[in-house]
Coordinates of C-alpha atoms and ligand atoms in Angstrom, one line a residue:
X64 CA 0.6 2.7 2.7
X65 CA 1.9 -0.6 3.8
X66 CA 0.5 -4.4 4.2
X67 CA 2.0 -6.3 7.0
X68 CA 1.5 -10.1 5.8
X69 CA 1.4 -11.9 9.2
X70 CA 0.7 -15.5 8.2
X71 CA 1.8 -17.4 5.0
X72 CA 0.4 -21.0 5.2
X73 CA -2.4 -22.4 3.3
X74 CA -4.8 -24.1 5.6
X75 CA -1.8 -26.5 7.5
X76 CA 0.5 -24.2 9.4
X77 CA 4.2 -25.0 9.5
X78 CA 6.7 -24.1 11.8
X79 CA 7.9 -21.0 10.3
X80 CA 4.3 -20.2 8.3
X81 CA 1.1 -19.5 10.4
X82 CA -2.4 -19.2 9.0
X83 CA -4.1 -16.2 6.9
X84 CA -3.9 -12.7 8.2
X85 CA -2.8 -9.8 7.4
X86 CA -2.7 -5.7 7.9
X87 CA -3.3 -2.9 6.0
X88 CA -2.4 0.5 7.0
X89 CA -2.5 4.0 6.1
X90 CA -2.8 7.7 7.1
X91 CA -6.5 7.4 8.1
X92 CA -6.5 3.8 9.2
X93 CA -6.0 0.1 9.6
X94 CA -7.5 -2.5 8.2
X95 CA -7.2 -6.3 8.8
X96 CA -7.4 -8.2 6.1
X97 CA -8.6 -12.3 6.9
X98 CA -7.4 -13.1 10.7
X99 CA -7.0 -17.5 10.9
X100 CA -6.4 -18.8 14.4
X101 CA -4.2 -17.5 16.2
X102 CA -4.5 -13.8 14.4
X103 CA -4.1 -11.8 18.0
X104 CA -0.8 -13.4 19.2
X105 CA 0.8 -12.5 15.5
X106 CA -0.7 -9.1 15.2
X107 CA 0.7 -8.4 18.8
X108 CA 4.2 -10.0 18.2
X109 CA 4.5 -7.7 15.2
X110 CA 3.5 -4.8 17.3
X111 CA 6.5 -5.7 19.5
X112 CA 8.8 -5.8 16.7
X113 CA 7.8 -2.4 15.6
X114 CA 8.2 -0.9 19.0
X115 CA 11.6 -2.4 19.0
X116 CA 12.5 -0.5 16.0
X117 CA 11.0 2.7 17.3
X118 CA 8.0 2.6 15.4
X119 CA 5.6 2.0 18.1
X120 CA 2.2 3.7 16.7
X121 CA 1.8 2.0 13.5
X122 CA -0.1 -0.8 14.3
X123 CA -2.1 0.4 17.7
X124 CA -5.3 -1.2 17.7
X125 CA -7.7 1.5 18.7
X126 CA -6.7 3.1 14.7
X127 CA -8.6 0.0 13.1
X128 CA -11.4 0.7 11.3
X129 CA -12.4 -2.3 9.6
X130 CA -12.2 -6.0 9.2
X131 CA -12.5 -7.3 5.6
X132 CA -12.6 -11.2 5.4
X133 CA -11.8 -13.1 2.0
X134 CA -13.7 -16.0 2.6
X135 CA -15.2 -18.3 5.1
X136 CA -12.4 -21.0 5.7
X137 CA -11.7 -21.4 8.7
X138 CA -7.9 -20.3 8.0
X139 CA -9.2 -17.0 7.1
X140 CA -11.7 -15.9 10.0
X141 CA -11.1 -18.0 12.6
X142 CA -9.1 -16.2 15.1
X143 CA -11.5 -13.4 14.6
X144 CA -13.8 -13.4 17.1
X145 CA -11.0 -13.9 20.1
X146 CA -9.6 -10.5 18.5
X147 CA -12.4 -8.6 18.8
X148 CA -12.7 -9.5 22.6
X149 CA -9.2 -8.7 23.0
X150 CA -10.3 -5.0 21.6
X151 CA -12.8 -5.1 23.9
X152 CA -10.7 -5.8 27.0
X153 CA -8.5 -3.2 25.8
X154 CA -11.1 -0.6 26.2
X155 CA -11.6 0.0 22.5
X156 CA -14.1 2.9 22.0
X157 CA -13.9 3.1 18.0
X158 CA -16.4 2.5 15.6
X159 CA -15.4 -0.9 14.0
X160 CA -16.8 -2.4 10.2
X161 CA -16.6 -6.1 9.8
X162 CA -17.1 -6.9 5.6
X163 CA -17.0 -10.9 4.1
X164 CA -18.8 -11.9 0.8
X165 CA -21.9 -14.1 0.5
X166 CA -23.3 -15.5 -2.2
X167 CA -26.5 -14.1 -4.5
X168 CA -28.9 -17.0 -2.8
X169 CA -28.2 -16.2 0.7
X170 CA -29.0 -12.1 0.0
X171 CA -32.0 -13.5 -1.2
X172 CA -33.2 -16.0 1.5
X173 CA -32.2 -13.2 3.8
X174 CA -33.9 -10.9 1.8
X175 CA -37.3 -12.9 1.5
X176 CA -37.1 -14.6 5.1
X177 CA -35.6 -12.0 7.2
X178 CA -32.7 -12.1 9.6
X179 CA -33.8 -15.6 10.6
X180 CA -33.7 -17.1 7.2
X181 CA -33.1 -20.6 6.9
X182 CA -29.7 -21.3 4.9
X183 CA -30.3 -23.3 1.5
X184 CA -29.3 -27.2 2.1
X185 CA -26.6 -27.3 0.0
X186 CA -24.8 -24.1 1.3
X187 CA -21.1 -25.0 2.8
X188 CA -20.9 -25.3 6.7
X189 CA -18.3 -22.5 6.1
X190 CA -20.7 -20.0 5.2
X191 CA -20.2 -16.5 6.4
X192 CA -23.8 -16.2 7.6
X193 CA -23.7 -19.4 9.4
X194 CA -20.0 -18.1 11.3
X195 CA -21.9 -14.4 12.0
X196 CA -25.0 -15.8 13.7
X197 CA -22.3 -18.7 15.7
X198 CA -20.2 -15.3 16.5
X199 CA -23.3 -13.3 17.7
X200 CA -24.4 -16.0 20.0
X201 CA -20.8 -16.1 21.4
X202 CA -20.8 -11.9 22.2
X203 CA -19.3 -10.3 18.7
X204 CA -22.4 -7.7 18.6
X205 CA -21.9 -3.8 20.5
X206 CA -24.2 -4.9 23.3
X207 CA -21.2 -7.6 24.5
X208 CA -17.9 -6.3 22.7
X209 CA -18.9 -2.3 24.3
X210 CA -17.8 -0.3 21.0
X211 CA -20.2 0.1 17.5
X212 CA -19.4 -2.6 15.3
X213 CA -21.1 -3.2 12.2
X214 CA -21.3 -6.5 10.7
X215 CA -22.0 -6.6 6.8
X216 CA -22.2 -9.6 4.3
X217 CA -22.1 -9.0 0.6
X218 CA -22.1 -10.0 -3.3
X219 CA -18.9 -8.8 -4.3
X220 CA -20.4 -9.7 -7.8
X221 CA -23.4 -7.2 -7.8
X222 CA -22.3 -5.4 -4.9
X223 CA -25.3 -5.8 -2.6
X224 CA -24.4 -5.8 0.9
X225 CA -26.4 -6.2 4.0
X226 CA -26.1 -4.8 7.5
X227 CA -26.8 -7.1 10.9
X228 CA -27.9 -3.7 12.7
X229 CA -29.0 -3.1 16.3
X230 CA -27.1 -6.0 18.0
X231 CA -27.6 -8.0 15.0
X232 CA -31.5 -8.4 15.4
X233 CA -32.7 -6.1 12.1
X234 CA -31.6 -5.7 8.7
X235 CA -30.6 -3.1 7.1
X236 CA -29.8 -3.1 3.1
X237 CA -27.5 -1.2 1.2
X238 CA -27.1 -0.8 -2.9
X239 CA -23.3 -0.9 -2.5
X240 CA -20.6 -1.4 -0.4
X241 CA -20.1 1.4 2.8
X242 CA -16.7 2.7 3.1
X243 CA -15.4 3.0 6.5
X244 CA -16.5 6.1 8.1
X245 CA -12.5 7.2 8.4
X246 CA -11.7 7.2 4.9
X247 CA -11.5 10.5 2.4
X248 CA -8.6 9.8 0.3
X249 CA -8.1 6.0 0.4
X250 CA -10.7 3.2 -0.3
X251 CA -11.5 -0.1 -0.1
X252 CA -13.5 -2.7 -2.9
X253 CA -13.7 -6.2 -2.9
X254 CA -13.4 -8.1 -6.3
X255 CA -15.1 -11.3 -6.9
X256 CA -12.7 -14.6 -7.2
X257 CA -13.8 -18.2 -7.6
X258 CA -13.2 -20.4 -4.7
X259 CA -15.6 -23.5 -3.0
X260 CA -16.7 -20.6 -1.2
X261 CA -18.5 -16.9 -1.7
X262 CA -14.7 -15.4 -1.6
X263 CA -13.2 -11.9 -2.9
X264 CA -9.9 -10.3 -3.1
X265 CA -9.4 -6.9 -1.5
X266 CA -8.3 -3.6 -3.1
X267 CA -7.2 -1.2 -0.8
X268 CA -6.5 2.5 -2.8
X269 CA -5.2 5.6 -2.6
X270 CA -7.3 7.8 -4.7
X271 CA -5.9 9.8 -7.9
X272 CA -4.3 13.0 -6.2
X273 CA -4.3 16.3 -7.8
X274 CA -0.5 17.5 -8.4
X275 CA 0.8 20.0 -5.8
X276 CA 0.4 23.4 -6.5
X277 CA 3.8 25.3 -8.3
X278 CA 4.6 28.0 -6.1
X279 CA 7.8 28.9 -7.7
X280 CA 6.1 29.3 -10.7
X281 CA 3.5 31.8 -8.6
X282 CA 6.5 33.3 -7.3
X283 CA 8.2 34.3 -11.0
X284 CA 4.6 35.3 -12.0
X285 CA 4.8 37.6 -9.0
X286 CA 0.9 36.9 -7.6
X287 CA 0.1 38.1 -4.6
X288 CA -1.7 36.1 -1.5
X289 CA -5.4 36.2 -3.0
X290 CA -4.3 35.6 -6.6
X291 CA -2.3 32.8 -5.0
X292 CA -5.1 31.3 -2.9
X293 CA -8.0 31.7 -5.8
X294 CA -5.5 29.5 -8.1
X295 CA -4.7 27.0 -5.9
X296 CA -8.6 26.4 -5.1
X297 CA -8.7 25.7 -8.5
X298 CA -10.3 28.7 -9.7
X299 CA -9.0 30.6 -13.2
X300 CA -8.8 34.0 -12.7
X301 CA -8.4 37.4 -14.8
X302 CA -5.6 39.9 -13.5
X303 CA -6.5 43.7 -13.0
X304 CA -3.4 43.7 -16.1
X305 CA -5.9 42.2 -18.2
X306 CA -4.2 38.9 -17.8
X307 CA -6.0 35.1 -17.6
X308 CA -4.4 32.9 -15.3
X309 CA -5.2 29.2 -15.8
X310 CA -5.3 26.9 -12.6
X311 CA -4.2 24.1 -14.4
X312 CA -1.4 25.6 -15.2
X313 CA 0.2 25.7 -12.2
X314 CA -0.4 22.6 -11.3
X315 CA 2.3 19.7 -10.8
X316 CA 0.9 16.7 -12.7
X317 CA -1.6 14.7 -11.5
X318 CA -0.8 11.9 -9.0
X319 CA -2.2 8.5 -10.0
X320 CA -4.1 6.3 -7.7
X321 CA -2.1 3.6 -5.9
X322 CA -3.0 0.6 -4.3
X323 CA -2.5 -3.3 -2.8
X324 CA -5.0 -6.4 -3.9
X325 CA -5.1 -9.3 -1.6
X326 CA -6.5 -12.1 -3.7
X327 CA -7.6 -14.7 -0.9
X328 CA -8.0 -18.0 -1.8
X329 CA -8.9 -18.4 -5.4
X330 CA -8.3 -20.3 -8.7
X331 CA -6.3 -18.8 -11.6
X332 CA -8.5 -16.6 -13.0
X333 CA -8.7 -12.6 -14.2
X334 CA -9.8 -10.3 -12.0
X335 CA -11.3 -6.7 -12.9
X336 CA -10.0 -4.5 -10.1
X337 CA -11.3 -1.2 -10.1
X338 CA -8.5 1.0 -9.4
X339 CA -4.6 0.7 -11.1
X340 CA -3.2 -2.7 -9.0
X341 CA 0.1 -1.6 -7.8
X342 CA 1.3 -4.8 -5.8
X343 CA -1.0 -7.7 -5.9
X344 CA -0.7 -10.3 -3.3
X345 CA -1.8 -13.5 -4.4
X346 CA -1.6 -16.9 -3.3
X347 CA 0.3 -19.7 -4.6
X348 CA -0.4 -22.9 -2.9
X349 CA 0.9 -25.1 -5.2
X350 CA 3.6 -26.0 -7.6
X351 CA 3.6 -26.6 -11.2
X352 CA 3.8 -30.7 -10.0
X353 CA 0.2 -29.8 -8.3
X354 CA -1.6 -27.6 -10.4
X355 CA -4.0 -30.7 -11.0
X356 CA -4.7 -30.3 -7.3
X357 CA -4.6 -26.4 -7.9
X358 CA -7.9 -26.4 -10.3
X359 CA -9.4 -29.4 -8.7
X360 CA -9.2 -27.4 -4.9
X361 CA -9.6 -23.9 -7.0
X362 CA -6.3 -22.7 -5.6
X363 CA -3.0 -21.3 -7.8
X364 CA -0.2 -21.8 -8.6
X365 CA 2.7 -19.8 -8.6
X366 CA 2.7 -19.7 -12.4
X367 CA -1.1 -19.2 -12.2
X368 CA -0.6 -16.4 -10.0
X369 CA 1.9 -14.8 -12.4
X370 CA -0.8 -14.8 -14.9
X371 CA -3.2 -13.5 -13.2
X372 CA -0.8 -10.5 -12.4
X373 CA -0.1 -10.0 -16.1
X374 CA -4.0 -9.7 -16.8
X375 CA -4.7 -7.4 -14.7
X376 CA -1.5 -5.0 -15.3
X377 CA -0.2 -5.7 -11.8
X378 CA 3.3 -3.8 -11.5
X379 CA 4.6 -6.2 -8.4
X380 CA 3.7 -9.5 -7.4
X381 CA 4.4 -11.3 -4.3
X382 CA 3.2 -14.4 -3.3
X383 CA 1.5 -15.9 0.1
X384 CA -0.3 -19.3 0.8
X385 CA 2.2 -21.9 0.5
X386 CA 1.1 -25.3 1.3
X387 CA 2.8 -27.2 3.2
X388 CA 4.4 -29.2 0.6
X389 CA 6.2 -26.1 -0.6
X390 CA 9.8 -26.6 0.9
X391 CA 11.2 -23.6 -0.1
X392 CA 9.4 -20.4 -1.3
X393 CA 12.2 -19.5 -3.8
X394 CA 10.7 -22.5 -5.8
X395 CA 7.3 -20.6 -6.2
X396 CA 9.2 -17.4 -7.3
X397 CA 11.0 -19.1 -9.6
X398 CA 8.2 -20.6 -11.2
X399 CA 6.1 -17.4 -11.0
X400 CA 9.7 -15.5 -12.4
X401 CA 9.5 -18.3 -15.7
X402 CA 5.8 -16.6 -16.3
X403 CA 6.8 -13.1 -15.4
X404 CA 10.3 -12.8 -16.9
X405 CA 11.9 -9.5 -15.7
X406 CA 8.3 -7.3 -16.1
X407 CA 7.3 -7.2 -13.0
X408 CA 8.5 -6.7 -9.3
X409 CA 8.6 -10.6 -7.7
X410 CA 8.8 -11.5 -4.1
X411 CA 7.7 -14.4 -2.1
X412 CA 6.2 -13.2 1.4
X413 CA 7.5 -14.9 4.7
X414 CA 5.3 -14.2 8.1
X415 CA 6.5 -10.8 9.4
X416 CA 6.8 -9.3 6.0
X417 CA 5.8 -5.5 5.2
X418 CA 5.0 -4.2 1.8
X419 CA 5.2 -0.3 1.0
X420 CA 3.8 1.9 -1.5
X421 CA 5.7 5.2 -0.9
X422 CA 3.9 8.2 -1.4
X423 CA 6.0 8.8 -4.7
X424 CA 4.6 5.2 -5.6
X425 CA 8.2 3.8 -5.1
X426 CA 7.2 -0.2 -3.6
X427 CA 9.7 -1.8 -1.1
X428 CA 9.9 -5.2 0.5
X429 CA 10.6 -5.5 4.1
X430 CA 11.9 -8.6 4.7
X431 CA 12.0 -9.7 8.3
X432 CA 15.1 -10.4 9.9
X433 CA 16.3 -11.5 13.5
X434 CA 16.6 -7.5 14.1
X435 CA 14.0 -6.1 12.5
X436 CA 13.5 -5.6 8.8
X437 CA 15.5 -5.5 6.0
X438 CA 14.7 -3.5 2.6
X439 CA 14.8 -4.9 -0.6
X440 CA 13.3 -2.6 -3.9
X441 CA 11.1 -4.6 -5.7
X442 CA 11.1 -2.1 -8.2
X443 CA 12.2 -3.8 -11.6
X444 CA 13.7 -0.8 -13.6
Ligands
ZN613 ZN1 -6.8 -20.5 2.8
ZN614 ZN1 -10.0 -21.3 1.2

């Protein structure tokens, strides 16, 4: 699995660092996670650079499957709709899931009120809901884009989510969170973080695997094709000899789950992932010199960030979100290095970056370069 990190800057862009967005992908899928203006001209410059270094499937657009949005600044969602259109002028066909978090009061208005429920007063102008009805009106449902799209809000907190269903004119609720259709051995989750906002983080996992099954050992046990076939289905079975075969016992060992958490925006805080974090992406807006500005904005810093990877028993750690303050991302690594010492892998992202989880669970850092990408292990044994 891999996360291509396509825009680095906090809300202000720079001249190097563009806005939120980034892409997950894996065997049985894509998915984007956040997409700030300008989303579609870095997702396509990426997939130039990939076809330049012969890897020209990776990232084609029809193998999206879903669309998971931190949070409602406008850094984070608003090159979305523009996407979608671009999908549809492409031709797209596939079934496509939009997810973004909400909080508990608007589930309940919408609950109580149906789809045309007022918004409370005090709810931020960057609300999700208020964005999803402003997209609907401007064509984001099937009936305009041409290809299913589902559009969900949610509590990451109690995990209540609710569907904008036939063209976004009937509700539909569900008691947790639906996985995209296309996904058996990976999934997704969104963790609550605390933000001005309803925001989340994103875990996208591999599932535990079991180990591969020994056929040398078969071999030197001298089983035949049926023997072979009932143990590797998993079933024990008895020998006409008299002897009992275990399937577990010839079994490699079992192959942990993997997997990549995008925090968003969010103060230092701990999050409870579900699955093992592998790398955790998290921002770092600010600098030590800030981190009044950090809690006051409910941002992190580097060193907050660091933390927050120690808590929840992250193995890697890379950092996004600089503000534009930040002169030099080696600064936040340092800082986030003072924290981590040498127990964890460390990186700070530039736009253009990939992240991999091998599939023996080994993480590399492609760095971009002028040609292409360079490799750096993150690994810190
Ligand atoms: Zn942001
Ligand atoms: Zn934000």
């Amino acid at each position: 699995m891999e996360l291509h990190i396509l825009g680095t800057a906090s809300a202000r862009p720079t001249s190097t660092r563009s806005v939120s967005g980034s892409v997950f992908s894996c065997q049985e899928g894509l998915v984007i996670i956040d997409a700030g203006e300008g989303f579609q001209m870095r997702y396509a410059k990426q997939r130039s650079r990939l076809k330049r270094e012969n890897e020209p499937a990776l990232l084609r657009p029809n193998r999206i499957v879903a669309v998971a949005l931190t949070h409602g600044h406008l850094d984070h969602t608003w090159g979305l709709l523009p996407f979608l259109q671009t999908l549809f002028l492409n031709g797209r066909k596939q079934p496509l899931t939009i997810y973004g978090p909400t909080s508990p009061e608007i589930l309940d208005k919408l609950y109580t009120n149906g789809i045309h429920a007022s918004v409370p007063a005090a709810t931020p102008s960057a609300e999700l809901l208020n964005q999803y009805r402003y997209w609907f009106s401007l064509g984001g449902t099937a009936g305009h884009l041409g290809y299913p799209i589902r559009w969900l809000l949610g509590d990451p907190q109690s995990g209540r989510w609710v569907e904008f269903a036939d063209n976004a004119t009937r509700l539909l609720w569900h008691d947790s969170m639906p996985q995209p259709d296309a996904f058996k051995s990976f999934r997704m989750d969104s963790i609550p973080t605390s933000h001005s906002v309803p925001s989340c983080a994103w875990q996208l996992s591999r599932k535990e695997r079991k180990g591969a099954f020994d056929r040398d050992k078969a071999t030197l046990a001298g089983l035949n094709q049926e023997e072979r076939k009932q143990l590797s289905e998993g079933n024990d079975l008895k020998r006409e000899n008299g002897d009992e075969l275990q399937a577990a016992q010839f079994r490699g060992p079992t192959k942990p789950a993997v997997s990549i958490v995008v925090s968003g925006d969010t103060a230092e805080q701990s999050i409870q992932p579900p699955s093992p974090v592998t790398v955790l992406v998290h921002e770092a807006t600010f600098l030590n010199d800030a981190s009044d500005k950090a809690a006051e904005h409910l941002h992190s810093t580097a060193s907050g960030a660091a933390r927050t990877a120690l808590e929840c028993n992250a193995e890697h750690l890379i950092l996004t979100h600089f503000s534009a303050r930040i002169r030099d991302a080696e600064e936040a690594t340092s800082e986030a290095k003072e924290v981590l010492g040498d127990s964890l892998g460390l990186a700070s992202a530039n736009d253009g970056d990939r992240v991999r989880i091998d599939n023996e669970g080994v993480v590399t850092i492609l760095k971009r370069a002028d040609n292409g990408w360079v490799q750096h292990n993150l690994s810190h044994h």
